[in-house]
Tab-separated table of C-alpha atoms in Angstrom:
chain	number	residue	atom	x	y	z
A	30	UNK	CA	-14.975	17.341	3.429
A	31	UNK	CA	-15.000	13.618	4.101
A	32	UNK	CA	-12.371	12.286	6.432
A	33	UNK	CA	-11.139	8.787	7.098
A	34	UNK	CA	-9.168	8.014	10.234
A	35	UNK	CA	-6.864	5.082	10.824
A	36	UNK	CA	-4.305	4.243	13.468
A	37	UNK	CA	-0.966	4.521	11.661
A	38	UNK	CA	0.588	1.670	13.665
A	39	UNK	CA	2.806	-0.172	13.304
A	40	UNK	CA	0.641	-3.077	14.321
A	41	UNK	CA	2.747	-6.128	15.039
A	42	UNK	CA	1.218	-9.603	15.231
A	43	UNK	CA	2.831	-13.045	15.351
A	44	UNK	CA	2.477	-15.377	12.396
A	45	UNK	CA	-0.790	-17.302	12.563
A	46	UNK	CA	-2.573	-14.716	14.715
A	47	UNK	CA	-5.551	-12.545	13.786
A	48	UNK	CA	-4.725	-8.994	12.741
A	49	UNK	CA	-7.460	-6.425	13.367
A	50	UNK	CA	-7.379	-3.128	11.496
A	51	UNK	CA	-9.811	-0.331	12.225
A	52	UNK	CA	-11.118	2.724	10.418
A	53	UNK	CA	-13.654	5.454	11.160
A	54	UNK	CA	-15.188	7.866	8.682
A	55	UNK	CA	-16.809	11.248	9.070
A	56	UNK	CA	-19.680	11.277	6.553
A	57	UNK	CA	-22.722	9.375	7.772
A	58	UNK	CA	-23.990	9.289	4.174
A	59	UNK	CA	-21.035	7.253	2.861
A	60	UNK	CA	-22.164	4.143	1.023
A	61	UNK	CA	-19.092	2.312	-0.268
A	62	UNK	CA	-16.056	1.208	1.699
A	63	UNK	CA	-12.816	-0.331	0.575
A	64	UNK	CA	-9.660	-1.852	1.982
A	65	UNK	CA	-6.531	-1.578	-0.141
A	66	UNK	CA	-3.184	-3.203	0.602
A	67	UNK	CA	0.005	-1.365	-0.319
A	68	UNK	CA	3.434	-2.936	-0.185
A	69	UNK	CA	6.374	-0.587	0.251
A	70	UNK	CA	7.140	1.205	-2.997
A	71	UNK	CA	4.146	-0.308	-4.774
A	72	UNK	CA	0.679	0.956	-5.654
A	73	UNK	CA	-2.506	0.114	-3.711
A	74	UNK	CA	-4.373	-3.071	-4.606
A	75	UNK	CA	-7.961	-3.754	-3.607
A	76	UNK	CA	-8.498	-6.613	-1.175
A	77	UNK	CA	-12.058	-6.022	0.085
A	78	UNK	CA	-15.093	-3.888	-0.598
A	79	UNK	CA	-18.191	-3.668	1.590
A	80	UNK	CA	-21.442	-1.804	1.144
A	81	UNK	CA	-23.882	-3.197	3.753
A	82	UNK	CA	-23.803	-3.443	7.517
A	83	UNK	CA	-22.367	-6.682	8.837
A	84	UNK	CA	-19.539	-8.966	7.826
A	85	UNK	CA	-18.161	-9.896	4.433
A	86	UNK	CA	-15.681	-12.748	4.194
A	87	UNK	CA	-13.196	-13.551	1.432
A	88	UNK	CA	-10.668	-16.231	2.249
A	89	UNK	CA	-8.596	-15.127	5.234
A	90	UNK	CA	-10.038	-11.613	5.096
A	91	UNK	CA	-13.230	-10.366	6.758
A	92	UNK	CA	-14.497	-6.818	6.408
A	93	UNK	CA	-16.953	-5.515	8.981
A	94	UNK	CA	-19.146	-2.441	8.569
A	95	UNK	CA	-21.182	-0.621	11.202
A	96	UNK	CA	-22.790	2.446	9.651
A	97	UNK	CA	-24.407	3.550	12.906
A	98	UNK	CA	-20.958	3.835	14.492
A	99	UNK	CA	-19.300	4.957	11.211
A	100	UNK	CA	-16.778	2.197	11.649
A	101	UNK	CA	-15.140	-0.241	9.253
A	102	UNK	CA	-12.706	-2.964	10.172
A	103	UNK	CA	-10.611	-5.602	8.462
A	104	UNK	CA	-9.689	-8.893	10.084
A	105	UNK	CA	-6.889	-11.011	8.688
A	106	UNK	CA	-6.935	-14.569	9.994
A	107	UNK	CA	-3.863	-16.806	10.080
A	108	UNK	CA	-1.619	-13.819	9.381
A	109	UNK	CA	1.418	-14.529	7.216
A	110	UNK	CA	4.672	-12.575	6.866
A	111	UNK	CA	3.548	-11.826	3.290
A	112	UNK	CA	0.636	-9.849	4.787
A	113	UNK	CA	3.130	-7.282	6.110
A	114	UNK	CA	2.120	-4.097	4.316
A	115	UNK	CA	0.224	-0.855	4.799
A	116	UNK	CA	-3.555	-1.245	4.766
A	117	UNK	CA	-5.529	1.703	3.466
A	118	UNK	CA	-9.185	2.292	4.287
A	119	UNK	CA	-11.126	4.305	1.693
A	120	UNK	CA	-14.636	5.613	1.122
A	121	UNK	CA	-16.189	7.155	-1.980
A	122	UNK	CA	-16.322	10.944	-2.139
A	123	UNK	CA	-19.803	10.861	-3.615
A	124	UNK	CA	-22.880	8.733	-3.234
A	125	UNK	CA	-22.074	6.776	-6.382
A	126	UNK	CA	-19.721	3.841	-6.104
A	127	UNK	CA	-17.412	5.045	-8.859
A	128	UNK	CA	-16.560	8.495	-7.558
A	129	UNK	CA	-13.056	9.322	-6.312
A	130	UNK	CA	-11.867	7.797	-3.077
A	131	UNK	CA	-10.945	9.438	0.210
A	132	UNK	CA	-8.204	7.463	1.905
A	133	UNK	CA	-7.004	7.221	5.459
A	134	UNK	CA	-3.295	7.479	6.153
A	135	UNK	CA	-3.033	3.711	6.382
A	136	UNK	CA	-2.079	1.250	9.100
A	137	UNK	CA	1.273	-0.454	8.805
A	138	UNK	CA	1.021	-4.146	9.651
A	139	UNK	CA	4.032	-6.254	10.513
A	140	UNK	CA	3.605	-10.021	10.807
A	141	UNK	CA	6.449	-11.546	12.766
A	142	UNK	CA	7.555	-15.067	11.778
B	11	UNK	CA	-6.222	-6.560	-20.224
B	12	UNK	CA	-2.811	-5.277	-19.212
B	13	UNK	CA	-4.019	-3.180	-16.283
B	14	UNK	CA	-3.413	0.528	-15.740
B	15	UNK	CA	-0.113	1.653	-17.204
B	16	UNK	CA	1.814	4.716	-16.080
B	17	UNK	CA	4.911	6.280	-17.597
B	18	UNK	CA	7.531	7.087	-16.658
B	19	UNK	CA	8.016	5.021	-13.509
B	20	UNK	CA	10.507	7.503	-12.108
B	21	UNK	CA	11.256	11.126	-12.937
B	22	UNK	CA	13.955	13.328	-11.466
B	23	UNK	CA	13.731	16.964	-12.445
B	24	UNK	CA	15.247	20.253	-11.442
B	25	UNK	CA	13.138	22.808	-9.652
B	26	UNK	CA	11.407	25.089	-12.114
B	27	UNK	CA	11.214	22.541	-14.929
B	28	UNK	CA	7.975	21.219	-16.397
B	29	UNK	CA	7.114	17.523	-16.270
B	30	UNK	CA	4.386	15.439	-17.891
B	31	UNK	CA	3.138	12.022	-16.844
B	32	UNK	CA	1.020	9.637	-18.857
B	33	UNK	CA	-1.643	7.149	-17.771
B	34	UNK	CA	-3.225	4.472	-19.953
B	35	UNK	CA	-6.310	3.077	-18.193
B	36	UNK	CA	-7.887	-0.339	-18.569
B	37	UNK	CA	-9.487	-0.161	-21.999
B	38	UNK	CA	-13.135	-0.571	-21.019
B	39	UNK	CA	-12.932	1.827	-18.063
B	40	UNK	CA	-14.548	5.204	-18.693
B	41	UNK	CA	-13.440	6.858	-15.441
B	42	UNK	CA	-9.863	7.885	-14.773
B	43	UNK	CA	-8.501	9.345	-11.545
B	44	UNK	CA	-5.266	11.024	-10.511
B	45	UNK	CA	-3.998	10.898	-6.940
B	46	UNK	CA	-0.843	12.061	-5.202
B	47	UNK	CA	0.788	10.170	-2.351
B	48	UNK	CA	3.573	11.343	-0.071
B	49	UNK	CA	5.476	9.251	2.446
B	50	UNK	CA	3.345	8.117	5.373
B	51	UNK	CA	0.118	9.402	3.847
B	52	UNK	CA	-2.719	7.806	1.947
B	53	UNK	CA	-3.336	8.792	-1.666
B	54	UNK	CA	-4.930	12.248	-2.038
B	55	UNK	CA	-7.383	12.937	-4.842
B	56	UNK	CA	-6.286	15.411	-7.511
B	57	UNK	CA	-8.753	15.179	-10.393
B	58	UNK	CA	-10.882	12.760	-12.395
B	59	UNK	CA	-12.441	12.251	-15.801
B	60	UNK	CA	-15.453	10.518	-17.181
B	61	UNK	CA	-14.513	9.801	-20.774
B	62	UNK	CA	-12.936	13.067	-21.958
B	63	UNK	CA	-14.763	15.330	-19.501
B	64	UNK	CA	-12.885	16.508	-16.416
B	65	UNK	CA	-15.526	16.253	-13.699
B	66	UNK	CA	-13.774	17.524	-10.603
B	67	UNK	CA	-10.522	19.061	-9.461
B	68	UNK	CA	-9.213	19.071	-5.903
B	69	UNK	CA	-8.119	22.242	-4.165
B	70	UNK	CA	-4.713	20.528	-4.078
B	71	UNK	CA	-4.490	21.044	-7.831
B	72	UNK	CA	-2.868	24.452	-8.112
B	73	UNK	CA	-2.708	26.467	-11.326
B	74	UNK	CA	0.625	24.816	-12.080
B	75	UNK	CA	-1.115	21.464	-12.539
B	76	UNK	CA	-3.151	20.546	-15.572
B	77	UNK	CA	-4.658	17.264	-16.679
B	78	UNK	CA	-6.163	16.175	-19.956
B	79	UNK	CA	-7.852	13.140	-21.407
B	80	UNK	CA	-8.272	14.271	-25.015
B	81	UNK	CA	-10.014	11.276	-26.559
B	82	UNK	CA	-11.341	9.608	-23.462
B	83	UNK	CA	-8.531	7.085	-23.527
B	84	UNK	CA	-5.095	7.951	-22.070
B	85	UNK	CA	-4.557	10.917	-19.778
B	86	UNK	CA	-1.668	13.262	-19.095
B	87	UNK	CA	-0.843	15.200	-15.952
B	88	UNK	CA	1.481	18.163	-16.395
B	89	UNK	CA	3.194	20.081	-13.628
B	90	UNK	CA	4.681	23.413	-14.618
B	91	UNK	CA	7.488	25.167	-12.746
B	92	UNK	CA	8.018	22.248	-10.400
B	93	UNK	CA	8.731	22.867	-6.726
B	94	UNK	CA	10.356	20.578	-4.168
B	95	UNK	CA	6.967	20.146	-2.521
B	96	UNK	CA	5.741	18.453	-5.677
B	97	UNK	CA	7.962	15.459	-4.947
B	98	UNK	CA	5.590	12.546	-4.478
B	99	UNK	CA	4.193	9.405	-6.055
B	100	UNK	CA	1.557	10.262	-8.664
B	101	UNK	CA	-0.982	7.485	-8.976
B	102	UNK	CA	-3.496	6.936	-11.729
B	103	UNK	CA	-6.545	4.707	-11.328
B	104	UNK	CA	-9.432	3.758	-13.570
B	105	UNK	CA	-12.868	2.255	-13.112
B	106	UNK	CA	-15.998	1.402	-15.037
B	107	UNK	CA	-19.533	2.252	-13.933
B	108	UNK	CA	-19.830	-0.687	-11.585
B	109	UNK	CA	-16.233	-1.562	-10.826
B	110	UNK	CA	-13.887	-0.541	-8.090
B	111	UNK	CA	-10.802	1.520	-8.903
B	112	UNK	CA	-7.692	-0.242	-10.167
B	113	UNK	CA	-4.411	1.570	-9.674
B	114	UNK	CA	-1.386	1.817	-11.912
B	115	UNK	CA	2.164	1.404	-10.631
B	116	UNK	CA	2.584	5.132	-10.219
B	117	UNK	CA	5.164	7.704	-11.266
B	118	UNK	CA	7.610	8.745	-8.578
B	119	UNK	CA	8.627	12.370	-9.005
B	120	UNK	CA	11.698	13.802	-7.320
B	121	UNK	CA	12.317	17.536	-7.638
B	122	UNK	CA	15.890	18.538	-6.823
């Protein structure tokens, strides 16, 4: 049974700062990793996917993957109040990239103006 | 492409009643997933389909739950004899062979 662990927060950062969100996973064989953002009362929306060790950047977001440590992180630069949401880390249940996802409980981020 | 559509958005039902939810995936997506999310938790996998075939069911899916995708297009999730513990957000997602999952807006079920 795959497990994904996240600090539930809340994580509070001032506007303009870097927010750092962390996630660990239990299955060393996991291949695909995702960060979803979920606003209160809304459904999750994908913001980043990462499959290889190292960093992947997309605008203000950077995902980092370290398979040896079974660790995934998400950095949000120049945090904005609109980034305040719950961030969900997810990995695929199977080896294939389009198998169901196992989610962590999410980290609640609050960006203070 | 109108995204993943779920109906109804909200459902309030009395304990013991049956409820059915519908999910219309993105048209070119052949995989469809159902998840359940309760307050303070991440989505939990329930079941998924590739075209019309149900490939896997979670242990969370008791005998009171059934899901279908009769023609490989829309899917329904039925809960029989609802219990208060069934109150949750039911999320549907779809994906193609090489795409990540896209979620619908969800159906919020309240059992009173």
